[in-house]
């Protein structure tokens, strides 16, 4: 296998540009395509799709690689980019993309950076910080001194609780397992069971992807709270009930790309590098 | 002196409404005037100015109480409120306001809540959190993992450095006195002298109210940084030089009222309560 | 099954007494046996072994329950307590013990509190704090400002790194997986690979139960360091090489019982309660 | 004035040896005298007193320089060292010592490193860490999860509260001024007035040099607590009352030299260097 010296970066949003910029700084030749609507391409070389497909050693495609399974996800491109054509031209060269389960093509050397654990953790950092930013924007008080509840102690819960604590909030975290509750107490946070949410909060951050904040629970603990749901669709908050109860809610999705495209792009780059190392590409 | 059971809240912005709402929750009767342009007055009783002046036991005026020395600072009022008239009607009843040095009226029982030290500290918390929010909004990466410089270790520097550290930034703080440098090191931050700023940063927060980030310093340490100036006008950043160097700057003033009117209102209320206790009003 | 109202606490050290004292505070009747050498039994009722075996609803035995597989581990008892006899008298009543794999008796209702995950996490807190205490005692400088390396990011590594950071140390943590390295970076610590230890440290805490600090590594990173090995026997430090290199080492084992018997006793009690709840005893 | 290239280090304890070792590492020639009882002198050159007095460019004396005003404080020396004789030989060369107010000699170039603010802050770090170490040694539970009260928010209070918080304790801090109470709240600690101590604690650290923990207060808040007094003699704890109430107390004095002689020696060295720079010696 020839060593990779150049990447074609095709489709996606600002994250991909930052990914390319950072890789260029590491010495890779970068060519981009599909960013025609973007005024600022960070000094990266824009090429013709056919040229890039002819010359690049490997390709970095967006997260998700496709929304419809047929065309590349390229919101900044002027023209649609059919996957069939793209993959035909790429042949056996390595392709790095996100959420490859959304497409079904064979005969490719296709790697999914979004499936990797270190990618998920780094992304959880960006999501957590995006949640803090959302809270600061939407809440009329300070996070400092506020009573915050984080439901769930997975990747996001762990990092978000630390951040809120670091800002001087009064942090309660819910979890289901006794093990997680022990970790939560060790950190000096208040620990409660997810199945039995208690207390009164100024801000509630849900990270659990099932209905934990239903109408009854919202009425009991969230009367004056801002509720930010970080769980993927359909989320874990009874949004209609919240509206009925005049509780302010935000369903904050896909935060990393929105609030920190630069960091997100570097996270993608690092995951690609890790794949290259592990796979000896 | 009769005990204070009611406050007239006249002029100012959303902070004053939150101040009133919080005081109402403590059992005070609150009447407001000068918020006609505001759709949401938080369930507070709006009265005629003459009625309020006749009936309230004491008055809470805004921060600053006036911008021109002649009329009350009342950006949400439909009509101008002349101070002469206002103070004539109030007579000897206690008046709490901010920045009373901006006006010159005698024969009043006028207290300045904004001069108090505990007010300044609590306000520095809101300012610091506003600085974090500004950084998150303006910066394409995460605060987590970024190299942050805070110049100055006064009220805002102390609190802001803690917050950035709590979010997982790599924090450097500058100060002039050896004592402050010792405190900075004790916290585990990197310490540098304000007169000799060094390093490369992703974000720089200036809290020093004199020119510490001049053209030369910016060129040396801020080439890729976002620079947020928290110092009062004229600030401590060479804004023109920054523009010439394509360094992104934000002069972030009056953050507490903008980013956290609720907390700011409660800070005003607490300062008023502290004056009442100390002065046996 | 009848409800448990009384515990017989037999054998073990001061932890078991604190366990009993805490359970007594929750309303349980407690009788103890096997603490004759201990002057202070915290106001707990000492009984005859036969009486306790006749009357207690359930039994709490030590961690480990036995060292030889034949007699109870009872370092504070005047007489040896044979397990055969003990278990014969207890019959089908619930028995809670630690490290039950060390014994082989059938026909018992034997529960192992030390196998539980929440017990392990809480114990890791006590171990980590014991490691900090050991470092403070053995090191002539302060932890604050010192360069600390924690090898491994399991239960103890996670908690210990936080504590050292909280004391103002400059913390580096090593791990093997990219996932753990991402978590370590998210916390603001320096992250290095366990297989490739680098740097110079004042204190090194090993939590990895295999030889990570061999002669070469010690010579490279630990010349002036205090090395504290927290891994079970044989540990992960080349102790002989360290001696040859005049590197000070401490193999700190069984810290929870030594440095925090009170907390350790309460951890045992909580684990017993959790078993009772889960098993509907 | 000739540049200082060599120091005579005379009298004092292990701190002075570490001070000398660290200065030797910076390139100074060091000669020591008055450490005859100490087996390990860290490779420093021991000389005759007369030789050192003849040759050294400057002198570092201990903290305190004297306990009786007549002889040097030299607990590790075999013979008494009269100040009269010592200062006679030194003449006009710079002398750095601690607590120079304890002696009265004129015609000397005598500098007090212990009066400096950055020395006091760095020493407060060592004192705070010594307080944590003392608490860990004397308390049967963990600091993590314990309810800690720190009375006073001066140098030690500020740093100690941060350390306890960093270990996962539940921290309450008392202060007198509204300003300090605002800072305490900003950190996320519980804030109470020193004149009105409330609550129940596992550990109480007094930093206030007057009687704040009298019999009544101890009975109310310290029934099960370990009380550590960090205030200079006579301290701020009613020790007799505590004994009567069976409350365990420790009067922990002069902690830096005891728990962290290395760091303390480096703190002395840094203060000496700062004096040299400021005084252009």
XYZ file of N, CA and C in Angstrom, chain A residues 30 50 66 74 82 123 126 154 179 189 200 255:
36
model
N -3.953 18.936 0.409
C -5.403 18.860 0.555
C -6.072 19.502 -0.650
N -13.325 15.784 -10.721
C -12.616 14.738 -11.466
C -11.117 14.767 -11.174
N -24.084 10.486 4.073
C -25.247 10.692 3.213
C -26.492 10.712 4.078
N -23.788 17.138 1.247
C -22.913 18.251 0.875
C -23.707 19.553 0.874
N -23.618 12.480 -6.652
C -24.122 11.103 -6.510
C -23.016 10.184 -5.980
N -16.014 14.026 20.912
C -17.248 14.668 20.486
C -18.132 15.010 21.680
N -17.207 18.352 23.015
C -17.784 19.460 22.244
C -19.285 19.575 22.504
N -23.260 8.818 31.274
C -22.463 8.244 30.193
C -21.401 9.257 29.783
N -22.897 1.497 40.648
C -21.519 1.858 40.334
C -21.416 3.327 39.921
N -20.558 15.358 43.777
C -21.866 15.779 43.283
C -22.950 15.100 44.116
N -35.490 20.387 43.062
C -35.938 21.529 42.252
C -34.720 22.106 41.584
N -24.647 19.382 18.303
C -23.964 20.560 18.816
C -22.523 20.710 18.331
